[in-house]
CSV table of C-alpha atoms (C1' of nucleotides) in Angstrom, one decimal:
chain,number,residue,atom,x,y,z
A,1,MET,CA,15.1,12.9,6.5
A,2,TYR,CA,11.2,13.9,4.9
A,3,ARG,CA,9.1,10.2,4.9
A,4,ALA,CA,5.8,9.6,3.3
A,5,PRO,CA,3.0,10.8,6.3
A,6,ARG,CA,2.3,8.1,8.8
A,7,GLY,CA,-0.9,5.7,6.7
A,8,THR,CA,0.2,7.2,3.3
A,9,GLN,CA,2.9,4.7,1.1
A,10,ASP,CA,4.8,5.3,-2.5
A,11,ILE,CA,3.9,2.7,-5.0
A,12,LEU,CA,6.9,2.1,-6.4
A,13,PRO,CA,7.7,0.3,-10.1
A,14,GLN,CA,7.7,-2.6,-9.2
A,15,GLU,CA,4.2,-2.7,-7.6
A,16,GLN,CA,2.9,-1.0,-10.1
A,17,PRO,CA,1.9,-3.7,-12.4
A,18,TYR,CA,-0.4,-4.8,-9.9
A,19,TRP,CA,-2.5,-1.4,-10.0
A,20,ARG,CA,-2.4,-1.5,-13.4
A,21,TYR,CA,-3.8,-5.3,-13.0
A,22,VAL,CA,-6.8,-4.1,-11.0
A,23,GLU,CA,-7.6,-1.1,-12.4
A,24,GLU,CA,-8.1,-3.0,-15.6
A,25,LYS,CA,-9.7,-5.6,-14.8
A,26,ALA,CA,-12.4,-3.1,-13.4
A,27,ALA,CA,-12.9,-1.1,-16.2
A,28,GLU,CA,-13.7,-4.2,-17.7
A,29,ILE,CA,-16.2,-5.1,-15.4
A,30,CYS,CA,-17.5,-1.9,-15.2
A,31,CYS,CA,-17.8,-2.0,-19.3
A,32,LEU,CA,-19.6,-5.0,-19.4
A,33,TYR,CA,-22.5,-4.0,-16.9
A,34,GLY,CA,-22.8,-0.7,-18.5
A,35,TYR,CA,-21.0,1.6,-15.7
A,36,GLU,CA,-19.4,4.4,-17.4
A,37,ARG,CA,-16.4,6.7,-15.7
A,38,ILE,CA,-16.6,9.4,-13.5
A,39,ASP,CA,-13.2,10.9,-11.5
A,40,LEU,CA,-14.5,13.4,-8.7
A,41,PRO,CA,-12.5,15.7,-6.1
A,42,MET,CA,-10.5,13.7,-3.9
A,43,PHE,CA,-12.1,16.9,-1.2
A,44,GLU,CA,-15.6,18.4,-1.1
A,45,ASP,CA,-17.4,20.4,0.7
A,46,ALA,CA,-17.3,18.8,4.4
A,47,GLY,CA,-21.4,18.7,5.2
A,48,LEU,CA,-21.7,16.2,1.9
A,49,PHE,CA,-19.8,13.6,3.7
A,50,THR,CA,-21.7,14.9,7.8
A,51,ARG,CA,-24.8,14.7,6.2
A,52,GLY,CA,-24.9,12.0,3.6
A,53,VAL,CA,-22.8,9.2,5.7
A,54,GLY,CA,-24.1,10.6,8.8
A,55,GLU,CA,-23.3,12.7,12.1
A,56,GLY,CA,-22.9,9.8,14.7
A,57,THR,CA,-20.3,7.2,12.3
A,58,ASP,CA,-16.4,6.7,13.2
A,59,ILE,CA,-16.2,8.2,9.9
A,60,ILE,CA,-16.8,11.4,10.5
A,61,GLU,CA,-16.8,11.9,14.0
A,62,LYS,CA,-13.3,10.9,14.4
A,63,GLU,CA,-11.2,9.3,11.0
A,64,MET,CA,-12.3,12.9,8.8
A,65,TYR,CA,-9.6,14.5,7.4
A,66,VAL,CA,-11.6,18.2,7.8
A,67,PHE,CA,-9.8,21.7,6.9
A,68,GLU,CA,-11.0,25.3,6.3
A,69,ASP,CA,-9.2,26.6,3.2
A,70,ARG,CA,-7.8,30.0,2.3
A,71,GLY,CA,-11.8,30.9,1.8
A,72,GLY,CA,-12.7,29.6,5.3
A,73,ASN,CA,-14.4,27.0,3.5
A,74,SER,CA,-15.2,23.5,5.6
A,75,LEU,CA,-13.3,21.3,3.2
A,76,ALA,CA,-13.0,17.2,3.7
A,77,LEU,CA,-10.5,14.8,1.9
A,78,ARG,CA,-13.2,12.3,0.8
A,79,PRO,CA,-13.4,9.5,2.8
A,80,GLU,CA,-15.4,7.5,0.5
A,81,GLY,CA,-17.0,7.6,-2.6
A,82,THR,CA,-20.4,7.4,-2.5
A,83,ALA,CA,-21.3,11.0,-1.9
A,84,SER,CA,-19.1,12.8,-3.9
A,85,VAL,CA,-20.8,10.6,-7.2
A,86,CYS,CA,-24.4,11.7,-5.7
A,87,ARG,CA,-23.6,15.3,-5.7
A,88,ALA,CA,-22.4,15.0,-8.9
A,89,TYR,CA,-25.9,13.0,-9.7
A,90,LEU,CA,-27.3,16.1,-8.8
A,91,GLU,CA,-24.9,19.4,-9.8
A,92,HIS,CA,-25.1,17.9,-13.7
A,93,GLY,CA,-28.4,17.3,-13.5
A,94,MET,CA,-28.5,13.4,-14.1
A,95,HIS,CA,-31.9,12.6,-13.8
A,96,ASN,CA,-32.3,13.8,-16.9
A,97,ARG,CA,-30.4,10.9,-18.2
A,98,PRO,CA,-32.2,7.5,-18.7
A,99,GLN,CA,-32.4,6.0,-15.2
A,100,PRO,CA,-30.2,3.8,-14.0
A,101,VAL,CA,-27.5,6.0,-14.2
A,102,LYS,CA,-23.8,4.2,-13.6
A,103,LEU,CA,-21.0,5.2,-13.2
A,104,TYR,CA,-17.7,4.5,-11.3
A,105,TYR,CA,-14.8,5.9,-9.8
A,106,ILE,CA,-11.2,5.3,-9.2
A,107,GLY,CA,-9.1,6.8,-7.1
A,108,PRO,CA,-7.8,7.4,-3.3
A,109,ALA,CA,-9.8,8.1,0.2
A,110,PHE,CA,-8.7,9.6,3.2
A,111,ARG,CA,-9.4,8.0,6.3
A,112,TYR,CA,-7.5,9.5,9.6
A,113,GLU,CA,-6.7,5.8,11.9
A,114,ARG,CA,-4.3,4.0,13.0
A,115,PRO,CA,-2.7,1.8,9.6
A,116,GLN,CA,-2.0,-1.3,9.8
A,117,ALA,CA,-2.1,-4.4,7.7
A,118,GLY,CA,-4.8,-3.8,4.6
A,119,ARG,CA,-5.7,-0.3,5.6
A,120,TYR,CA,-4.2,3.4,5.3
A,121,ARG,CA,-4.7,7.1,5.5
A,122,GLN,CA,-4.7,7.2,1.9
A,123,HIS,CA,-6.0,4.2,0.4
A,124,GLY,CA,-7.0,3.1,-3.2
A,125,HIS,CA,-11.0,2.4,-4.0
A,126,PHE,CA,-12.5,1.3,-7.0
A,127,GLY,CA,-16.2,2.0,-6.5
A,128,CYS,CA,-19.5,1.9,-8.3
A,129,GLU,CA,-23.0,3.3,-8.4
A,130,ALA,CA,-26.2,3.3,-9.8
A,131,ILE,CA,-28.8,5.9,-9.5
A,132,GLY,CA,-31.9,6.2,-10.6
A,133,ASP,CA,-33.7,2.6,-10.1
A,134,ALA,CA,-35.0,0.6,-7.1
A,135,ASP,CA,-35.6,-2.9,-8.8
A,136,PRO,CA,-34.0,-5.4,-6.8
A,137,ALA,CA,-32.4,-7.3,-10.1
A,138,LEU,CA,-30.3,-3.9,-9.6
A,139,ASP,CA,-29.1,-4.7,-6.4
A,140,ALA,CA,-28.1,-8.6,-7.5
A,141,GLU,CA,-26.5,-7.4,-10.5
A,142,VAL,CA,-24.2,-5.1,-8.4
A,143,ILE,CA,-24.0,-8.3,-6.2
A,144,ASP,CA,-22.9,-10.5,-9.2
A,145,MET,CA,-20.0,-7.6,-10.4
A,146,ALA,CA,-18.9,-7.6,-7.4
A,147,TRP,CA,-18.5,-11.5,-7.6
A,148,GLN,CA,-17.5,-11.6,-11.3
A,149,PHE,CA,-14.6,-8.8,-10.4
A,150,PHE,CA,-13.5,-10.8,-7.6
A,151,VAL,CA,-13.6,-13.9,-9.6
A,152,GLY,CA,-12.1,-12.2,-13.0
A,153,LEU,CA,-9.3,-11.4,-10.8
A,154,GLY,CA,-8.3,-14.3,-9.6
A,155,LEU,CA,-9.0,-14.5,-6.1
A,156,GLY,CA,-10.6,-17.7,-5.0
A,157,LEU,CA,-10.7,-16.5,-1.2
A,158,PHE,CA,-13.4,-14.5,-0.3
A,159,THR,CA,-16.9,-14.8,0.6
A,160,ILE,CA,-20.3,-12.9,0.3
A,161,VAL,CA,-22.5,-11.8,2.7
A,162,LEU,CA,-25.7,-10.6,2.9
A,163,ASN,CA,-28.1,-8.3,4.9
A,164,SER,CA,-31.3,-6.1,5.1
A,165,ILE,CA,-31.6,-3.8,7.4
A,166,GLY,CA,-34.7,-2.4,5.8
A,167,CYS,CA,-36.4,1.4,5.5
A,168,LYS,CA,-37.5,4.5,6.5
A,169,LYS,CA,-41.0,3.0,7.5
A,170,CYS,CA,-39.6,0.2,9.2
A,171,ARG,CA,-36.6,0.4,10.6
A,172,PRO,CA,-37.7,2.8,13.5
A,173,GLU,CA,-40.0,0.0,14.8
A,174,TYR,CA,-37.2,-2.5,14.4
A,175,LEU,CA,-35.1,-0.6,16.3
A,176,SER,CA,-36.7,0.1,19.1
A,177,LEU,CA,-37.9,-3.3,19.6
A,178,LEU,CA,-34.0,-3.8,19.3
A,179,LYS,CA,-33.2,-1.4,22.5
A,180,GLU,CA,-35.8,-3.5,24.1
A,181,HIS,CA,-34.3,-6.8,23.5
A,182,TYR,CA,-31.1,-5.1,24.9
A,183,SER,CA,-32.2,-2.4,27.7
A,184,PRO,CA,-32.1,-5.3,30.6
A,185,HIS,CA,-28.2,-6.1,29.6
A,186,VAL,CA,-27.4,-2.2,29.5
A,187,ASP,CA,-25.1,-3.2,32.3
A,188,GLU,CA,-23.1,-6.6,31.6
A,189,VAL,CA,-23.0,-4.6,28.1
A,190,CYS,CA,-19.0,-3.4,26.5
A,191,ALA,CA,-18.4,0.4,27.7
A,192,ASP,CA,-18.4,0.6,23.4
A,193,CYS,CA,-22.1,-1.0,23.7
A,194,LYS,CA,-23.4,1.8,26.2
A,195,VAL,CA,-22.9,4.3,24.3
A,196,ARG,CA,-23.7,2.6,21.3
A,197,PHE,CA,-27.4,1.6,22.8
A,198,GLN,CA,-27.9,5.0,22.7
A,199,LYS,CA,-26.8,6.6,19.8
A,200,ASN,CA,-27.1,3.9,16.8
A,201,PRO,CA,-28.2,0.8,18.3
A,202,LEU,CA,-28.0,-0.8,15.0
A,203,ARG,CA,-24.5,-0.9,15.6
A,204,LEU,CA,-24.9,-3.4,18.2
A,205,LEU,CA,-25.2,-6.1,16.7
A,206,ASP,CA,-21.7,-5.2,15.3
A,207,CYS,CA,-19.7,-5.8,18.5
A,208,LYS,CA,-17.5,-8.5,18.3
A,209,SER,CA,-16.7,-8.0,22.2
A,210,PRO,CA,-17.1,-11.5,23.8
A,211,GLN,CA,-19.4,-10.2,26.2
A,212,CYS,CA,-21.7,-8.9,24.0
A,213,GLN,CA,-21.9,-11.7,21.6
A,214,PRO,CA,-24.9,-13.7,23.4
A,215,ILE,CA,-26.9,-10.4,23.6
A,216,ALA,CA,-25.7,-9.8,20.1
A,217,ASP,CA,-26.8,-13.6,18.7
A,218,ALA,CA,-30.1,-13.5,20.6
A,219,ALA,CA,-31.3,-10.5,19.4
A,220,PRO,CA,-34.6,-9.4,17.1
A,221,LYS,CA,-32.5,-10.2,13.3
A,222,SER,CA,-34.0,-7.1,10.8
A,223,ILE,CA,-35.0,-9.6,8.2
A,224,ASP,CA,-38.0,-10.5,10.6
A,225,HIS,CA,-39.2,-7.4,11.0
A,226,LEU,CA,-39.8,-6.0,7.5
A,227,CYS,CA,-41.9,-4.1,6.0
A,228,ALA,CA,-44.1,-6.2,3.4
A,229,ASP,CA,-42.1,-3.7,1.1
A,230,CYS,CA,-39.1,-5.0,1.9
A,231,ALA,CA,-39.5,-8.2,2.8
A,232,GLU,CA,-40.2,-8.9,-0.7
A,233,HIS,CA,-37.2,-6.4,-1.9
A,234,TYR,CA,-35.1,-8.7,-0.1
A,235,SER,CA,-36.2,-12.0,-0.7
A,236,ASP,CA,-36.1,-11.2,-4.6
A,237,VAL,CA,-32.8,-10.3,-4.1
A,238,LYS,CA,-31.9,-13.5,-3.2
A,239,ARG,CA,-34.5,-15.3,-5.9
A,240,TYR,CA,-32.1,-13.7,-8.3
A,241,LEU,CA,-29.2,-14.1,-6.9
A,242,SER,CA,-29.2,-18.3,-6.3
A,243,SER,CA,-30.7,-17.7,-10.3
A,244,LEU,CA,-28.0,-16.3,-11.0
A,245,GLU,CA,-25.5,-18.8,-9.2
A,246,ILE,CA,-23.5,-16.4,-6.4
A,247,PRO,CA,-23.1,-17.8,-3.6
A,248,PHE,CA,-23.6,-15.8,-0.5
A,249,THR,CA,-24.9,-15.8,3.3
A,250,ASP,CA,-27.4,-14.3,5.3
A,251,ASN,CA,-25.9,-12.8,8.3
A,252,PRO,CA,-28.0,-11.0,10.2
A,253,ARG,CA,-25.9,-9.0,12.1
A,254,LEU,CA,-23.8,-7.6,9.1
A,255,VAL,CA,-24.7,-3.7,9.1
A,256,ARG,CA,-22.7,-1.1,8.0
A,257,GLY,CA,-20.8,1.8,9.0
A,258,PHE,CA,-22.5,4.4,7.2
A,259,ASP,CA,-26.1,6.1,7.7
A,260,TYR,CA,-26.7,5.9,4.4
A,261,TYR,CA,-27.7,2.3,3.7
A,262,THR,CA,-31.7,1.2,3.5
A,263,ARG,CA,-32.8,-2.3,2.6
A,264,THR,CA,-30.3,-4.5,0.7
A,265,VAL,CA,-26.6,-4.5,2.5
A,266,PHE,CA,-23.4,-6.8,2.0
A,267,GLU,CA,-20.0,-7.4,2.3
A,268,VAL,CA,-17.1,-9.2,0.4
A,269,GLN,CA,-14.6,-11.1,3.1
A,270,PRO,CA,-12.1,-12.9,2.6
A,271,ALA,CA,-12.4,-16.5,3.3
A,272,GLY,CA,-9.7,-16.1,6.4
A,273,GLY,CA,-12.1,-14.0,7.9
A,274,GLY,CA,-10.8,-11.1,10.2
A,275,SER,CA,-14.0,-8.9,10.7
A,276,GLN,CA,-11.0,-5.9,10.0
A,277,SER,CA,-10.4,-7.0,6.2
A,278,ALA,CA,-13.0,-6.5,5.1
A,279,LEU,CA,-12.4,-7.0,0.3
A,280,GLY,CA,-15.4,-4.8,0.1
A,281,GLY,CA,-18.3,-3.9,0.6
A,282,GLY,CA,-22.0,-2.2,-0.6
A,283,GLY,CA,-25.3,-1.6,-0.2
A,284,ARG,CA,-28.7,0.6,-1.1
A,285,TYR,CA,-29.0,3.9,-0.3
A,286,ASP,CA,-32.9,5.0,-1.0
A,287,VAL,CA,-32.7,8.5,0.7
A,288,LEU,CA,-29.4,9.5,0.4
A,289,ILE,CA,-30.2,11.9,-2.9
A,290,GLU,CA,-33.1,13.3,-1.2
A,291,GLU,CA,-30.8,13.9,2.5
A,292,LEU,CA,-28.4,16.0,0.0
A,293,GLY,CA,-31.4,17.9,-1.2
A,294,GLY,CA,-32.5,16.1,-4.4
A,295,LYS,CA,-35.2,15.1,-5.9
A,296,PRO,CA,-35.8,10.9,-4.5
A,297,ALA,CA,-34.0,9.0,-6.3
A,298,PRO,CA,-32.8,4.9,-5.0
A,299,GLY,CA,-29.6,4.2,-5.2
A,300,ILE,CA,-27.2,0.8,-5.2
A,301,GLY,CA,-23.0,0.2,-4.9
A,302,PHE,CA,-19.7,-1.1,-3.9
A,303,ALA,CA,-16.6,-0.2,-3.2
A,304,THR,CA,-13.3,-2.3,-3.1
A,305,GLY,CA,-10.4,-1.2,-1.5
A,306,MET,CA,-7.3,-1.8,-3.6
A,307,GLU,CA,-4.9,-2.3,-1.3
A,308,ARG,CA,-6.2,-5.4,0.2
A,309,ILE,CA,-7.3,-6.7,-3.6
A,310,ILE,CA,-3.3,-6.2,-4.1
A,311,LEU,CA,-2.5,-7.6,-0.7
A,312,GLY,CA,-4.5,-10.7,-1.1
A,313,LEU,CA,-3.2,-11.4,-4.9
A,314,GLN,CA,0.1,-11.1,-3.4
A,315,LYS,CA,-1.3,-13.7,-0.6
A,316,GLU,CA,-2.7,-16.3,-3.5
A,317,THR,CA,0.6,-15.2,-5.4
A,318,VAL,CA,-1.5,-14.8,-8.6
A,319,PRO,CA,0.1,-13.8,-11.2
A,320,VAL,CA,0.0,-10.2,-13.2
A,321,PRO,CA,1.2,-8.9,-16.3
A,322,SER,CA,4.3,-6.6,-16.1
A,323,THR,CA,4.4,-3.5,-17.4
A,324,PRO,CA,6.6,-3.5,-20.8
A,325,GLY,CA,9.4,-1.5,-20.6
A,326,PRO,CA,12.3,-0.3,-22.8
A,327,GLN,CA,13.2,-2.4,-26.2
A,328,LEU,CA,16.2,-0.9,-26.9
A,329,PHE,CA,19.0,0.5,-25.2
A,330,ILE,CA,21.5,2.5,-27.0
A,331,ALA,CA,25.8,2.4,-25.7
A,332,TYR,CA,28.5,5.0,-27.2
A,333,LEU,CA,32.3,5.2,-27.3
A,334,GLY,CA,32.9,9.0,-27.1
A,335,GLU,CA,31.9,11.9,-28.2
A,336,GLU,CA,31.5,12.2,-31.7
A,337,ALA,CA,29.7,8.4,-31.4
A,338,GLY,CA,27.5,10.1,-28.8
A,339,GLU,CA,26.3,13.0,-30.8
A,340,ALA,CA,25.3,10.2,-33.3
A,341,ALA,CA,23.8,8.3,-30.7
A,342,ILE,CA,21.5,11.5,-29.8
A,343,LYS,CA,20.5,11.6,-32.9
A,344,LEU,CA,19.7,7.8,-33.5
A,345,ALA,CA,17.3,7.7,-30.0
A,346,THR,CA,15.2,10.8,-31.4
A,347,THR,CA,14.2,9.1,-34.7
A,348,LEU,CA,14.0,5.8,-32.7
A,349,ARG,CA,11.5,7.1,-30.7
A,350,ARG,CA,10.0,9.0,-32.8
A,351,ASN,CA,8.9,5.7,-35.2
A,352,SER,CA,7.8,4.7,-31.1
A,353,THR,CA,10.9,2.1,-30.5
A,354,ALA,CA,11.4,2.9,-26.6
A,355,VAL,CA,14.9,3.7,-26.0
A,356,ILE,CA,16.8,3.9,-23.2
A,357,MET,CA,19.8,6.1,-23.8
A,358,SER,CA,23.3,5.7,-22.1
A,359,THR,CA,24.8,8.6,-20.7
A,360,GLY,CA,28.2,10.3,-19.6
A,361,SER,CA,31.8,9.0,-20.8
A,362,ARG,CA,31.5,5.9,-19.2
A,363,SER,CA,33.6,2.3,-20.5
A,364,LEU,CA,31.1,-0.1,-22.7
A,365,LYS,CA,31.9,-2.8,-20.1
A,366,ALA,CA,29.6,0.1,-18.2
A,367,GLN,CA,26.8,0.4,-20.0
A,368,LEU,CA,26.5,-2.9,-21.0
A,369,ARG,CA,26.3,-3.7,-17.1
A,370,GLN,CA,23.5,-1.0,-16.4
A,371,ALA,CA,21.4,-2.4,-19.9
A,372,ASN,CA,21.3,-5.7,-18.9
A,373,ASN,CA,20.4,-4.9,-15.5
A,374,LEU,CA,17.3,-3.1,-16.4
A,375,SER,CA,16.4,-6.0,-18.2
A,376,VAL,CA,16.9,-4.5,-21.5
A,377,PRO,CA,16.7,-7.4,-24.0
A,378,ARG,CA,18.8,-5.1,-27.1
A,379,VAL,CA,21.1,-2.7,-27.3
A,380,VAL,CA,23.0,-0.9,-29.8
A,381,ILE,CA,26.4,-0.3,-29.9
A,382,ILE,CA,28.2,3.1,-31.1
A,383,GLY,CA,31.7,3.7,-31.5
A,384,GLU,CA,34.4,5.1,-34.0
A,385,ASP,CA,34.2,2.4,-36.7
A,386,GLU,CA,30.8,2.7,-36.6
A,387,VAL,CA,30.3,6.5,-37.1
A,388,LYS,CA,32.6,6.8,-39.9
A,389,THR,CA,30.9,4.0,-41.5
A,390,GLY,CA,27.6,4.2,-41.0
A,391,THR,CA,26.9,1.3,-39.5
A,392,VAL,CA,25.5,0.3,-35.7
A,393,VAL,CA,26.2,-2.5,-33.6
A,394,LEU,CA,23.1,-4.5,-32.9
A,395,ARG,CA,23.3,-7.5,-29.9
A,396,ASP,CA,20.6,-9.4,-28.4
A,397,MET,CA,21.2,-9.5,-24.6
A,398,THR,CA,19.5,-12.9,-24.2
A,399,THR,CA,22.1,-14.6,-27.0
A,400,SER,CA,24.8,-12.5,-27.2
A,401,GLN,CA,24.5,-13.0,-30.8
A,402,GLN,CA,25.3,-9.5,-32.4
A,403,GLU,CA,26.3,-8.0,-35.8
A,404,SER,CA,27.5,-5.0,-37.2
A,405,ILE,CA,24.4,-3.1,-39.8
A,406,PRO,CA,24.1,0.0,-41.7
A,407,VAL,CA,21.3,2.7,-39.4
A,408,GLY,CA,19.3,2.4,-42.2
A,409,LYS,CA,18.2,-1.4,-41.9
A,410,LEU,CA,17.7,-1.0,-38.2
A,411,LEU,CA,14.8,1.2,-38.4
A,412,GLU,CA,13.1,-2.4,-40.5
A,413,LEU,CA,14.5,-4.5,-37.9
A,414,LEU,CA,13.0,-3.1,-35.3
A,415,GLN,CA,9.4,-3.4,-36.4
B,1,G,C1',-8.4,6.6,20.5
B,2,U,C1',-5.6,1.4,23.5
B,3,G,C1',-2.3,-2.3,23.9
B,4,G,C1',1.7,-5.7,21.5
B,5,G,C1',6.7,-6.5,19.1
B,6,U,C1',10.6,-4.3,16.2
B,7,G,C1',14.2,0.1,15.6
B,8,U,C1',21.9,-1.8,13.2
B,9,A,C1',24.0,1.7,5.1
B,10,G,C1',19.0,1.1,-0.3
B,11,C,C1',17.9,-3.5,1.7
B,12,C,C1',18.4,-8.6,4.7
B,13,U,C1',21.2,-9.3,8.8
B,14,A,C1',25.8,-10.5,13.6
B,15,G,C1',27.2,-7.8,17.5
B,16,U,C1',24.3,-8.2,24.1
B,17,G,C1',29.4,-3.1,28.8
B,18,G,C1',35.9,-2.5,25.9
B,19,U,C1',40.1,-0.6,20.3
B,20,U,C1',38.3,1.3,13.7
B,21,A,C1',30.4,-1.2,14.3
B,22,A,C1',31.4,-6.7,10.7
B,23,G,C1',29.0,-9.6,6.5
B,24,G,C1',25.6,-10.7,2.8
B,25,C,C1',22.7,-8.8,-1.7
B,26,G,C1',22.5,-4.8,-4.3
B,27,C,C1',25.7,-0.2,-6.3
B,28,C,C1',30.4,2.0,-8.9
B,29,A,C1',35.1,0.4,-10.3
B,30,G,C1',39.5,-2.5,-12.0
B,31,G,C1',40.6,-7.1,-14.2
B,32,U,C1',40.0,-6.7,-20.6
B,33,U,C1',42.5,-0.2,-26.6
B,34,G,C1',35.2,-1.7,-27.7
B,35,U,C1',31.3,-5.9,-24.8
B,36,G,C1',26.9,-7.2,-20.2
B,37,G,C1',25.2,-12.0,-17.0
B,38,C,C1',29.3,-16.0,-13.6
B,39,C,C1',34.3,-16.0,-10.9
B,40,C,C1',37.9,-12.0,-8.7
B,41,U,C1',39.9,-7.6,-6.3
B,42,G,C1',38.9,-3.2,-4.5
B,43,G,C1',36.0,1.3,-3.6
B,44,A,C1',31.5,4.2,-1.9
B,45,G,C1',27.9,4.2,1.5
B,46,A,C1',25.6,3.8,9.0
B,47,U,C1',25.5,11.0,13.7
B,48,C,C1',24.2,1.9,15.3
B,49,G,C1',15.8,5.8,15.6
B,50,A,C1',16.7,11.0,18.8
B,51,G,C1',17.4,13.0,22.9
B,52,G,C1',19.2,12.2,28.2
B,53,G,C1',21.3,9.3,32.1
B,54,U,C1',24.9,5.4,34.3
B,55,U,C1',30.0,4.0,33.7
B,56,C,C1',36.8,4.7,33.0
B,57,A,C1',34.0,3.0,28.5
B,58,A,C1',27.2,2.4,25.9
B,59,A,C1',25.1,0.0,19.5
B,60,U,C1',24.9,-3.4,24.0
B,61,C,C1',22.2,-1.2,30.3
B,62,C,C1',18.1,2.6,32.0
B,63,C,C1',14.1,7.0,31.4
B,64,U,C1',11.9,9.8,27.9
B,65,C,C1',9.8,10.9,23.3
B,66,C,C1',9.9,9.2,17.6
B,67,A,C1',9.1,6.1,13.6
B,68,C,C1',7.2,1.8,11.6
B,69,U,C1',4.8,-2.4,12.3
B,70,C,C1',0.7,-5.9,13.9
B,71,A,C1',-4.0,-6.2,17.0
B,72,C,C1',-8.6,-3.6,19.1
B,73,C,C1',-12.4,0.4,17.9
B,74,C,C1',-14.0,0.9,12.7
B,75,C,C1',-13.9,0.6,7.5
B,76,A,C1',-12.4,-1.0,1.9
RNA sequence: GUGGGUGUAGCCUAGUGGUUAAGGCGCCAGGUUGUGGCCCUGGAGAUCGAGGGUUCAAAUCCCUCCACUCACCCCA
């Protein structure tokens, strides 16, 4: 027997209302903030991600689905959306449009990881990007949008954590301070941190290993060593957020797993904590476009995990609207009636009534049982008598009332 | 990649060495010449995750593998 590959899942009909709900809320909020939808390829030139996200990151190093196609091109299933949006921005000359260009996307992303609760190898992303503007008001707007999105969904239990990790100008200086702080402790630090110390010192702050906590806590904070521009930018972002009454927590140890982030980084975390269960995250990327070969343009965005949102909705038992089902079931008895039933079903469908047509030659009892199990509110019954008289029986399944009416009258009644 | 837990029908579960693997939900059918839900009766549906070993005898004990799951790393 074939099974869905590890870390993938079927989204069955009973789960669909959640997906539809979240997607609709996403589209709604994007419209409110002036974002337009873009759909991107699910695979791209692998280089786009290695260059964009960064060679040394876990996502590129050990989680990316890379493959060679028959033409010998190295492609990768997209592990995230931002790099693709930037690629599209460049490819379609969007720098000629009014800036910032605001785009959002909904679709799957792929990471080769061991699956667990809320983590899948194929998972749904909803993300948005605003490219071409460095105004801190835009940072605040994106965070506000993320906040409103989660509030609008009906999720109550989450917090926003915020940090600034500086820019090309001030970060190198900060990193050397950080390494200076760590260098006397390299022997006491966990194995991962020994590697981080060499390869990606910023990530030292991210460590959850107990033995590293005191050292990370005592480490110099990036926000204390920002250049004047970055410091002003960060304080402006926070000022805007406060005036918008968006609650947030400063977390000087928040760093994110992509190399392209500059200045503002933030995460939406469920109240229960759990470091692996971020509902969403994002930040500013002021050099990414340039690194991808474009004329320099700053950008900021955020992305959320659809499955994690849906798990949250289910955990908090947030009601979601159910998807509409068929309004009518057509049951029939005998061949002649069967033909009349098929004609009727077709007529009704052409008049936009959703109809389930019975099949086979089963007893009326069986057909009604099926209608009942499918929760169809009304049933049309056609037998020999009805064929002769040009009528149908219309049965209301909730009241158990039924009446015999001329076929022509049925259409009117169903309006 | 590392560690823990779990694998018996579509789903949930009983069975811990001894006939044909049991029950509930669901599904199908009958109980009504053309009437659903409740009830009654019946039916279909399981190579007991896979392979090997121990034994007269294995769903049950042992080994290996696989899958699922939770957690770590990291991220959505």
